[in-house]
Amino acid sequence: MNKWIRQKFMPCSPLGENHSKITGCEKHIRLSRKAACEGTVLLKNNDALLPFEKGTKIAVFGKSQIDYVKGGGGSGEVNTAYIRNIYQGLKLKREQLQVFDELSLYYQSYVEQQYRSGETPGLLQEAAVPEALLASAKNFTDTAVIVIGRFSGEGTDRKNDGTDDYFNLSETEKDMIEKVTANFTKVVVLLNVGAMIDTSWFADNPGISAAVMIWQGGMEGGLAAADVLTGDSYPSGKLADTCAVSLDDYPSSEGFHESEEYVTYTEDIFVGYRYFETVPGKKERVVYPFGYGLSYTEFSLSDLSVCDDKKNIYLSVTVTNTGNRAGKEVVQVYFNAPAGKLTKPSRQLCGFAKTRELLPGDVQNLQLSFAIEDMASFDDMGVVAKSCKVLEKGDYNIFVGTDVRSAAETAYTYTLEENQIVEELHSYVAPEKLEKRLQADGTYQTLECKEIQRETFPCVYQIPVKPEETFQLIDVAQNKLSLDTFIAQLTDEELCHLVTGQDNIGVANTCGMGNLPRVGIPGVMTADGPAGLRIKRECMIDTTAFPVATSLAASWNTDLLEEVGKAGALEVKENNLSIWLTPALNIHRSPLCGRNFEYFSEDPFLSGKMASAIVRGIQSQNIVAVPKHFACNNKETNRKNSDSVVSERALREIYLKGFEICVKEAKPKMIMTAYNLVNGVRVSENAELLWGILRNEWGFDGTVISDWSNFANHKTEVQAGNNVKMPTGEPEELFTAIAAGTLKREELCVAVKYLLSTILWLD
Ligand code: BGC
């Protein structure tokens, strides 16, 4: 049996065709470029300025054309052979565009000098525009491109306080924009960002004709941007977040930096478009709505039909390319649940589908469906039925369109005469300190703060008789004995060792698990993602950097994400690594969260579908996918000690929803708990969350691992259902706890069983 060859021998065995290397290969880099184009969102395109006509002369302003941000910093950073910046990308299109080099070279020397003086790439201040260059650029052309870039990373949030602007423009940026719009008649803006930033300055500015979200597009992001500008490709992305007029318009802004100790989620379920489209007076605060994105062509939707079979709702719609260029359209389905005893958002995404490439005149019929149950709400107050998912009686209206705002109500309505309980769940992880929460009419509901007795989950594991001879793990794979009997032969010390992270082997640099040679348990290594396989520079292995998750989500293309997941997993496998710490799917609650670039969206349904697609792709290669950070790690400041105070309903409907979709649909083999606390309890010590919700209610049967070097207690983690502590644990303390009778051998056996089941799944 050729099992665990890679884990055991670390062969330098390439996985590509004809024994070629696949890590960082041309095919994957092409996929990265394609994905970057596919996630590009065209926000504005007056007089069809884009794509540029052949021969257009352009002057490119902004340091970010050189200081291009391919992705964010921290564990999500990917080391590549090269990064193609925007200027380089545009220069590769010399047959189609003429770039005013003198200006770009000015920015190049500025950026190089800043790097030499130790400034952090991506975080450079904008360079002032020299008058002489402005004048010569104006002589060269009437068309300018402005590039605005933003960088953020793990461990810190942005402040937007004038010293550390993310959302707002800096004074130098404003000055540049003013000068450019005053001197050029045609102006295009490119936004090289990983999260929402201010878009109000160009939306209604007649001096700016076009604006494109190119996001942080991975290692070929500069070329992908050039592909889109020249029309070699086209934008077909849609916003996965709402663009609001100002940072203060996002309801999370009020308390985001209030305390390092806690974050209070008073906006409750009204996150993103659920807030802007529902709460009176907030629609006007939106610049570009969720789901929005233009194309170089035009589409029409027709022949819409909707029906149901009391279980699912089915839709059929025809998309026609009525314009004169190729493109793809995304059809989005939203529902509006009746406002009953539970407050409801006016729209919730429940389905979407993207067309294939449609040439002018092409027609495609799309079929979509979703479960009626998916329209239920979680009743955490018992106003209809306590701790149940409930469909309240009344009319459920369905909206179909190409963004949340313009989606039109269909002729179809699903009506319920009586309230219907969809699922009876439990009251888990309830808040003790949430004083109020927002409702649809903009008022706050006052909540009672009280101490809550948390549920315990006694261990019910039965230890079988210890076998007389020693077996190897491979014997379990060959059905010679059960996993439980195999575990029975392990000493207490060995069990403590197995619930603890293990040292790096090979090119791994985030440690691993397993590693018990006496009984043939291989050491299986982890590696970071999500925008590509991260291997430390010192290992001299260049991998492929794909576009960041925000960009991938904006593609609304699950097939593409599956392809990216598969490609990334192949790179993981070729390097003899087994566990890819990917995808990350925390909710974009605030534009200031330092790790938004690693996460998909403000919407849990879109996040869940995108994560599921990536997990399917990864696990198709027998590489373990690890959705993270479960859950409510929506802020980086003091992330290991910050308490996310949130209602049970918002937890279920917003912050856990994406994980639930992913766990149920794609069956990831592992999940990573978040550093933070939720309602006063650290996630990795949170039995209600891990045993109650994740395992008992959702049926998760993979391994739960901690985030790296958290502040939690190892014994409490094991008992709460966090199976392995990474990257190292406290095995000696566990051993002492067994002796003291405060930790049971059975509890360790359960944790080890989950881990070994995952290792057995590896090929
Ligand atoms: C991050 C995780 C990452 C881990 C290992 C932690 O700091 O939060 O996302 O996978 O480090 O590098």
mmCIF file with all atom_site columns, N, CA and C in Angstrom, residues 656-710:
data_model
loop_
_atom_site.group_PDB
_atom_site.id
_atom_site.type_symbol
_atom_site.label_atom_id
_atom_site.label_alt_id
_atom_site.label_comp_id
_atom_site.label_asym_id
_atom_site.label_entity_id
_atom_site.label_seq_id
_atom_site.pdbx_PDB_ins_code
_atom_site.Cartn_x
_atom_site.Cartn_y
_atom_site.Cartn_z
_atom_site.occupancy
_atom_site.B_iso_or_equiv
_atom_site.pdbx_formal_charge
_atom_site.auth_seq_id
_atom_site.auth_comp_id
_atom_site.auth_asym_id
_atom_site.auth_atom_id
_atom_site.pdbx_PDB_model_num
ATOM 1   N N  . LEU A 1 656 ? -21.867 32.469 11.871 1.00 0.00 ? 656 LEU A N  1
ATOM 2   C CA . LEU A 1 656 ? -21.641 31.028 11.738 1.00 0.00 ? 656 LEU A CA 1
ATOM 3   C C  . LEU A 1 656 ? -22.162 30.497 10.408 1.00 0.00 ? 656 LEU A C  1
ATOM 4   N N  . LYS A 1 657 ? -23.032 31.241 9.772  1.00 0.00 ? 657 LYS A N  1
ATOM 5   C CA . LYS A 1 657 ? -23.764 30.742 8.597  1.00 0.00 ? 657 LYS A CA 1
ATOM 6   C C  . LYS A 1 657 ? -22.831 30.216 7.491  1.00 0.00 ? 657 LYS A C  1
ATOM 7   N N  . GLY A 1 658 ? -21.817 31.001 7.154  1.00 0.00 ? 658 GLY A N  1
ATOM 8   C CA . GLY A 1 658 ? -20.895 30.583 6.090  1.00 0.00 ? 658 GLY A CA 1
ATOM 9   C C  . GLY A 1 658 ? -20.206 29.275 6.445  1.00 0.00 ? 658 GLY A C  1
ATOM 10  N N  . PHE A 1 659 ? -19.801 29.147 7.721  1.00 0.00 ? 659 PHE A N  1
ATOM 11  C CA . PHE A 1 659 ? -19.155 27.904 8.167  1.00 0.00 ? 659 PHE A CA 1
ATOM 12  C C  . PHE A 1 659 ? -20.149 26.745 8.083  1.00 0.00 ? 659 PHE A C  1
ATOM 13  N N  . GLU A 1 660 ? -21.391 27.030 8.450  1.00 0.00 ? 660 GLU A N  1
ATOM 14  C CA . GLU A 1 660 ? -22.413 25.972 8.425  1.00 0.00 ? 660 GLU A CA 1
ATOM 15  C C  . GLU A 1 660 ? -22.613 25.468 6.989  1.00 0.00 ? 660 GLU A C  1
ATOM 16  N N  . ILE A 1 661 ? -22.717 26.404 6.067  1.00 0.00 ? 661 ILE A N  1
ATOM 17  C CA . ILE A 1 661 ? -22.903 26.017 4.662  1.00 0.00 ? 661 ILE A CA 1
ATOM 18  C C  . ILE A 1 661 ? -21.720 25.164 4.221  1.00 0.00 ? 661 ILE A C  1
ATOM 19  N N  . CYS A 1 662 ? -20.527 25.632 4.554  1.00 0.00 ? 662 CYS A N  1
ATOM 20  C CA . CYS A 1 662 ? -19.304 24.951 4.123  1.00 0.00 ? 662 CYS A CA 1
ATOM 21  C C  . CYS A 1 662 ? -19.192 23.556 4.750  1.00 0.00 ? 662 CYS A C  1
ATOM 22  N N  . VAL A 1 663 ? -19.478 23.463 6.046  1.00 0.00 ? 663 VAL A N  1
ATOM 23  C CA . VAL A 1 663 ? -19.380 22.161 6.735  1.00 0.00 ? 663 VAL A CA 1
ATOM 24  C C  . VAL A 1 663 ? -20.382 21.175 6.141  1.00 0.00 ? 663 VAL A C  1
ATOM 25  N N  . LYS A 1 664 ? -21.610 21.640 5.937  1.00 0.00 ? 664 LYS A N  1
ATOM 26  C CA . LYS A 1 664 ? -22.648 20.726 5.456  1.00 0.00 ? 664 LYS A CA 1
ATOM 27  C C  . LYS A 1 664 ? -22.463 20.375 3.980  1.00 0.00 ? 664 LYS A C  1
ATOM 28  N N  . GLU A 1 665 ? -21.999 21.349 3.196  1.00 0.00 ? 665 GLU A N  1
ATOM 29  C CA . GLU A 1 665 ? -21.908 21.111 1.747  1.00 0.00 ? 665 GLU A CA 1
ATOM 30  C C  . GLU A 1 665 ? -20.613 20.448 1.318  1.00 0.00 ? 665 GLU A C  1
ATOM 31  N N  . ALA A 1 666 ? -19.504 20.874 1.901  1.00 0.00 ? 666 ALA A N  1
ATOM 32  C CA . ALA A 1 666 ? -18.208 20.444 1.365  1.00 0.00 ? 666 ALA A CA 1
ATOM 33  C C  . ALA A 1 666 ? -17.448 19.520 2.310  1.00 0.00 ? 666 ALA A C  1
ATOM 34  N N  . LYS A 1 667 ? -17.949 19.341 3.511  1.00 0.00 ? 667 LYS A N  1
ATOM 35  C CA . LYS A 1 667 ? -17.359 18.423 4.480  1.00 0.00 ? 667 LYS A CA 1
ATOM 36  C C  . LYS A 1 667 ? -15.835 18.578 4.635  1.00 0.00 ? 667 LYS A C  1
ATOM 37  N N  . PRO A 1 668 ? -15.393 19.750 5.068  1.00 0.00 ? 668 PRO A N  1
ATOM 38  C CA . PRO A 1 668 ? -13.957 19.921 5.292  1.00 0.00 ? 668 PRO A CA 1
ATOM 39  C C  . PRO A 1 668 ? -13.474 18.956 6.369  1.00 0.00 ? 668 PRO A C  1
ATOM 40  N N  . LYS A 1 669 ? -12.240 18.525 6.236  1.00 0.00 ? 669 LYS A N  1
ATOM 41  C CA . LYS A 1 669 ? -11.697 17.538 7.179  1.00 0.00 ? 669 LYS A CA 1
ATOM 42  C C  . LYS A 1 669 ? -11.182 18.178 8.462  1.00 0.00 ? 669 LYS A C  1
ATOM 43  N N  . MET A 1 670 ? -11.022 19.505 8.429  1.00 0.00 ? 670 MET A N  1
ATOM 44  C CA . MET A 1 670 ? -10.538 20.194 9.615  1.00 0.00 ? 670 MET A CA 1
ATOM 45  C C  . MET A 1 670 ? -11.200 21.561 9.719  1.00 0.00 ? 670 MET A C  1
ATOM 46  N N  . ILE A 1 671 ? -11.157 22.124 10.914 1.00 0.00 ? 671 ILE A N  1
ATOM 47  C CA . ILE A 1 671 ? -11.621 23.502 11.062 1.00 0.00 ? 671 ILE A CA 1
ATOM 48  C C  . ILE A 1 671 ? -10.701 24.158 12.100 1.00 0.00 ? 671 ILE A C  1
ATOM 49  N N  . MET A 1 672 ? -10.411 25.437 11.926 1.00 0.00 ? 672 MET A N  1
ATOM 50  C CA . MET A 1 672 ? -9.532  26.130 12.878 1.00 0.00 ? 672 MET A CA 1
ATOM 51  C C  . MET A 1 672 ? -10.363 27.084 13.731 1.00 0.00 ? 672 MET A C  1
ATOM 52  N N  . THR A 1 673 ? -10.211 26.942 15.049 1.00 0.00 ? 673 THR A N  1
ATOM 53  C CA . THR A 1 673 ? -10.929 27.859 15.933 1.00 0.00 ? 673 THR A CA 1
ATOM 54  C C  . THR A 1 673 ? -10.219 29.215 15.948 1.00 0.00 ? 673 THR A C  1
ATOM 55  N N  . ALA A 1 674 ? -10.997 30.235 16.236 1.00 0.00 ? 674 ALA A N  1
ATOM 56  C CA . ALA A 1 674 ? -10.453 31.602 16.261 1.00 0.00 ? 674 ALA A CA 1
ATOM 57  C C  . ALA A 1 674 ? -9.793  31.884 17.605 1.00 0.00 ? 674 ALA A C  1
ATOM 58  N N  . TYR A 1 675 ? -8.946  32.903 17.619 1.00 0.00 ? 675 TYR A N  1
ATOM 59  C CA . TYR A 1 675 ? -8.264  33.306 18.856 1.00 0.00 ? 675 TYR A CA 1
ATOM 60  C C  . TYR A 1 675 ? -9.218  33.895 19.892 1.00 0.00 ? 675 TYR A C  1
ATOM 61  N N  . ASN A 1 676 ? -10.191 34.670 19.366 1.00 0.00 ? 676 ASN A N  1
ATOM 62  C CA . ASN A 1 676 ? -10.979 35.543 20.237 1.00 0.00 ? 676 ASN A CA 1
ATOM 63  C C  . ASN A 1 676 ? -11.971 34.789 21.116 1.00 0.00 ? 676 ASN A C  1
ATOM 64  N N  . LEU A 1 677 ? -12.579 35.537 21.990 1.00 0.00 ? 677 LEU A N  1
ATOM 65  C CA . LEU A 1 677 ? -13.673 34.998 22.795 1.00 0.00 ? 677 LEU A CA 1
ATOM 66  C C  . LEU A 1 677 ? -14.984 35.343 22.088 1.00 0.00 ? 677 LEU A C  1
ATOM 67  N N  . VAL A 1 678 ? -15.983 34.529 22.294 1.00 0.00 ? 678 VAL A N  1
ATOM 68  C CA . VAL A 1 678 ? -17.331 34.899 21.866 1.00 0.00 ? 678 VAL A CA 1
ATOM 69  C C  . VAL A 1 678 ? -18.206 34.837 23.104 1.00 0.00 ? 678 VAL A C  1
ATOM 70  N N  . ASN A 1 679 ? -18.820 35.951 23.399 1.00 0.00 ? 679 ASN A N  1
ATOM 71  C CA . ASN A 1 679 ? -19.664 36.069 24.595 1.00 0.00 ? 679 ASN A CA 1
ATOM 72  C C  . ASN A 1 679 ? -18.970 35.536 25.841 1.00 0.00 ? 679 ASN A C  1
ATOM 73  N N  . GLY A 1 680 ? -17.733 35.945 26.014 1.00 0.00 ? 680 GLY A N  1
ATOM 74  C CA . GLY A 1 680 ? -17.021 35.686 27.257 1.00 0.00 ? 680 GLY A CA 1
ATOM 75  C C  . GLY A 1 680 ? -16.237 34.388 27.311 1.00 0.00 ? 680 GLY A C  1
ATOM 76  N N  . VAL A 1 681 ? -16.343 33.553 26.310 1.00 0.00 ? 681 VAL A N  1
ATOM 77  C CA . VAL A 1 681 ? -15.610 32.275 26.342 1.00 0.00 ? 681 VAL A CA 1
ATOM 78  C C  . VAL A 1 681 ? -14.723 32.182 25.098 1.00 0.00 ? 681 VAL A C  1
ATOM 79  N N  . ARG A 1 682 ? -13.453 31.799 25.304 1.00 0.00 ? 682 ARG A N  1
ATOM 80  C CA . ARG A 1 682 ? -12.548 31.620 24.162 1.00 0.00 ? 682 ARG A CA 1
ATOM 81  C C  . ARG A 1 682 ? -13.121 30.561 23.242 1.00 0.00 ? 682 ARG A C  1
ATOM 82  N N  . VAL A 1 683 ? -13.012 30.791 21.934 1.00 0.00 ? 683 VAL A N  1
ATOM 83  C CA . VAL A 1 683 ? -13.638 29.856 20.991 1.00 0.00 ? 683 VAL A CA 1
ATOM 84  C C  . VAL A 1 683 ? -13.100 28.439 21.168 1.00 0.00 ? 683 VAL A C  1
ATOM 85  N N  . SER A 1 684 ? -11.792 28.299 21.365 1.00 0.00 ? 684 SER A N  1
ATOM 86  C CA . SER A 1 684 ? -11.221 26.951 21.446 1.00 0.00 ? 684 SER A CA 1
ATOM 87  C C  . SER A 1 684 ? -11.566 26.268 22.771 1.00 0.00 ? 684 SER A C  1
ATOM 88  N N  . GLU A 1 685 ? -12.123 27.023 23.703 1.00 0.00 ? 685 GLU A N  1
ATOM 89  C CA . GLU A 1 685 ? -12.565 26.438 24.986 1.00 0.00 ? 685 GLU A CA 1
ATOM 90  C C  . GLU A 1 685 ? -14.088 26.416 25.080 1.00 0.00 ? 685 GLU A C  1
ATOM 91  N N  . ASN A 1 686 ? -14.720 26.645 23.953 1.00 0.00 ? 686 ASN A N  1
ATOM 92  C CA . ASN A 1 686 ? -16.155 26.883 23.950 1.00 0.00 ? 686 ASN A CA 1
ATOM 93  C C  . ASN A 1 686 ? -16.919 25.614 23.568 1.00 0.00 ? 686 ASN A C  1
ATOM 94  N N  . ALA A 1 687 ? -17.273 24.836 24.567 1.00 0.00 ? 687 ALA A N  1
ATOM 95  C CA . ALA A 1 687 ? -17.911 23.534 24.318 1.00 0.00 ? 687 ALA A CA 1
ATOM 96  C C  . ALA A 1 687 ? -19.260 23.689 23.620 1.00 0.00 ? 687 ALA A C  1
ATOM 97  N N  . GLU A 1 688 ? -19.981 24.743 23.951 1.00 0.00 ? 688 GLU A N  1
ATOM 98  C CA . GLU A 1 688 ? -21.295 24.915 23.303 1.00 0.00 ? 688 GLU A CA 1
ATOM 99  C C  . GLU A 1 688 ? -21.118 25.123 21.799 1.00 0.00 ? 688 GLU A C  1
ATOM 100 N N  . LEU A 1 689 ? -20.080 25.863 21.457 1.00 0.00 ? 689 LEU A N  1
ATOM 101 C CA . LEU A 1 689 ? -19.844 26.125 20.035 1.00 0.00 ? 689 LEU A CA 1
ATOM 102 C C  . LEU A 1 689 ? -19.305 24.876 19.330 1.00 0.00 ? 689 LEU A C  1
ATOM 103 N N  . LEU A 1 690 ? -18.339 24.209 19.985 1.00 0.00 ? 690 LEU A N  1
ATOM 104 C CA . LEU A 1 690 ? -17.660 23.095 19.303 1.00 0.00 ? 690 LEU A CA 1
ATOM 105 C C  . LEU A 1 690 ? -18.437 21.782 19.392 1.00 0.00 ? 690 LEU A C  1
ATOM 106 N N  . TRP A 1 691 ? -18.871 21.425 20.605 1.00 0.00 ? 691 TRP A N  1
ATOM 107 C CA . TRP A 1 691 ? -19.673 20.197 20.717 1.00 0.00 ? 691 TRP A CA 1
ATOM 108 C C  . TRP A 1 691 ? -21.111 20.463 20.307 1.00 0.00 ? 691 TRP A C  1
ATOM 109 N N  . GLY A 1 692 ? -21.662 21.541 20.875 1.00 0.00 ? 692 GLY A N  1
ATOM 110 C CA . GLY A 1 692 ? -23.088 21.798 20.683 1.00 0.00 ? 692 GLY A CA 1
ATOM 111 C C  . GLY A 1 692 ? -23.447 22.088 19.235 1.00 0.00 ? 692 GLY A C  1
ATOM 112 N N  . ILE A 1 693 ? -22.843 23.146 18.693 1.00 0.00 ? 693 ILE A N  1
ATOM 113 C CA . ILE A 1 693 ? -23.263 23.582 17.353 1.00 0.00 ? 693 ILE A CA 1
ATOM 114 C C  . ILE A 1 693 ? -22.510 22.822 16.257 1.00 0.00 ? 693 ILE A C  1
ATOM 115 N N  . LEU A 1 694 ? -21.176 22.896 16.309 1.00 0.00 ? 694 LEU A N  1
ATOM 116 C CA . LEU A 1 694 ? -20.391 22.353 15.189 1.00 0.00 ? 694 LEU A CA 1
ATOM 117 C C  . LEU A 1 694 ? -20.592 20.841 15.018 1.00 0.00 ? 694 LEU A C  1
ATOM 118 N N  . ARG A 1 695 ? -20.456 20.117 16.092 1.00 0.00 ? 695 ARG A N  1
ATOM 119 C CA . ARG A 1 695 ? -20.555 18.651 15.950 1.00 0.00 ? 695 ARG A CA 1
ATOM 120 C C  . ARG A 1 695 ? -21.995 18.141 16.030 1.00 0.00 ? 695 ARG A C  1
ATOM 121 N N  . ASN A 1 696 ? -22.687 18.477 17.148 1.00 0.00 ? 696 ASN A N  1
ATOM 122 C CA . ASN A 1 696 ? -24.013 17.860 17.334 1.00 0.00 ? 696 ASN A CA 1
ATOM 123 C C  . ASN A 1 696 ? -25.050 18.389 16.351 1.00 0.00 ? 696 ASN A C  1
ATOM 124 N N  . GLU A 1 697 ? -25.059 19.694 16.172 1.00 0.00 ? 697 GLU A N  1
ATOM 125 C CA . GLU A 1 697 ? -26.113 20.224 15.289 1.00 0.00 ? 697 GLU A CA 1
ATOM 126 C C  . GLU A 1 697 ? -25.743 20.112 13.811 1.00 0.00 ? 697 GLU A C  1
ATOM 127 N N  . TRP A 1 698 ? -24.494 20.387 13.472 1.00 0.00 ? 698 TRP A N  1
ATOM 128 C CA . TRP A 1 698 ? -24.120 20.388 12.046 1.00 0.00 ? 698 TRP A CA 1
ATOM 129 C C  . TRP A 1 698 ? -23.548 19.046 11.567 1.00 0.00 ? 698 TRP A C  1
ATOM 130 N N  . GLY A 1 699 ? -23.134 18.212 12.492 1.00 0.00 ? 699 GLY A N  1
ATOM 131 C CA . GLY A 1 699 ? -22.594 16.908 12.095 1.00 0.00 ? 699 GLY A CA 1
ATOM 132 C C  . GLY A 1 699 ? -21.154 16.939 11.617 1.00 0.00 ? 699 GLY A C  1
ATOM 133 N N  . PHE A 1 700 ? -20.379 17.943 12.030 1.00 0.00 ? 700 PHE A N  1
ATOM 134 C CA . PHE A 1 700 ? -18.964 18.001 11.620 1.00 0.00 ? 700 PHE A CA 1
ATOM 135 C C  . PHE A 1 700 ? -18.219 16.800 12.185 1.00 0.00 ? 700 PHE A C  1
ATOM 136 N N  . ASP A 1 701 ? -17.488 16.077 11.322 1.00 0.00 ? 701 ASP A N  1
ATOM 137 C CA . ASP A 1 701 ? -16.779 14.890 11.836 1.00 0.00 ? 701 ASP A CA 1
ATOM 138 C C  . ASP A 1 701 ? -15.271 14.962 11.563 1.00 0.00 ? 701 ASP A C  1
ATOM 139 N N  . GLY A 1 702 ? -14.780 16.155 11.254 1.00 0.00 ? 702 GLY A N  1
ATOM 140 C CA . GLY A 1 702 ? -13.339 16.312 11.045 1.00 0.00 ? 702 GLY A CA 1
ATOM 141 C C  . GLY A 1 702 ? -12.630 16.684 12.347 1.00 0.00 ? 702 GLY A C  1
ATOM 142 N N  . THR A 1 703 ? -11.419 17.199 12.207 1.00 0.00 ? 703 THR A N  1
ATOM 143 C CA . THR A 1 703 ? -10.610 17.558 13.369 1.00 0.00 ? 703 THR A CA 1
ATOM 144 C C  . THR A 1 703 ? -10.712 19.062 13.629 1.00 0.00 ? 703 THR A C  1
ATOM 145 N N  . VAL A 1 704 ? -10.813 19.417 14.898 1.00 0.00 ? 704 VAL A N  1
ATOM 146 C CA . VAL A 1 704 ? -10.819 20.847 15.253 1.00 0.00 ? 704 VAL A CA 1
ATOM 147 C C  . VAL A 1 704 ? -9.425  21.201 15.771 1.00 0.00 ? 704 VAL A C  1
ATOM 148 N N  . ILE A 1 705 ? -8.800  22.194 15.168 1.00 0.00 ? 705 ILE A N  1
ATOM 149 C CA . ILE A 1 705 ? -7.474  22.634 15.651 1.00 0.00 ? 705 ILE A CA 1
ATOM 150 C C  . ILE A 1 705 ? -7.560  24.086 16.112 1.00 0.00 ? 705 ILE A C  1
ATOM 151 N N  . SER A 1 706 ? -6.612  24.438 16.966 1.00 0.00 ? 706 SER A N  1
ATOM 152 C CA . SER A 1 706 ? -6.616  25.822 17.465 1.00 0.00 ? 706 SER A CA 1
ATOM 153 C C  . SER A 1 706 ? -5.891  26.725 16.471 1.00 0.00 ? 706 SER A C  1
ATOM 154 N N  . ASP A 1 707 ? -6.062  28.029 16.611 1.00 0.00 ? 707 ASP A N  1
ATOM 155 C CA . ASP A 1 707 ? -5.181  28.945 15.886 1.00 0.00 ? 707 ASP A CA 1
ATOM 156 C C  . ASP A 1 707 ? -3.854  28.973 16.651 1.00 0.00 ? 707 ASP A C  1
ATOM 157 N N  . TRP A 1 708 ? -2.830  29.478 15.976 1.00 0.00 ? 708 TRP A N  1
ATOM 158 C CA . TRP A 1 708 ? -1.453  29.327 16.454 1.00 0.00 ? 708 TRP A CA 1
ATOM 159 C C  . TRP A 1 708 ? -1.143  30.152 17.710 1.00 0.00 ? 708 TRP A C  1
ATOM 160 N N  . SER A 1 709 ? -0.624  29.477 18.735 1.00 0.00 ? 709 SER A N  1
ATOM 161 C CA . SER A 1 709 ? -0.177  30.139 19.963 1.00 0.00 ? 709 SER A CA 1
ATOM 162 C C  . SER A 1 709 ? -1.262  31.016 20.565 1.00 0.00 ? 709 SER A C  1
ATOM 163 N N  . ASN A 1 710 ? -2.427  30.451 20.732 1.00 0.00 ? 710 ASN A N  1
ATOM 164 C CA . ASN A 1 710 ? -3.499  31.232 21.357 1.00 0.00 ? 710 ASN A CA 1
ATOM 165 C C  . ASN A 1 710 ? -3.276  31.289 22.873 1.00 0.00 ? 710 ASN A C  1
#
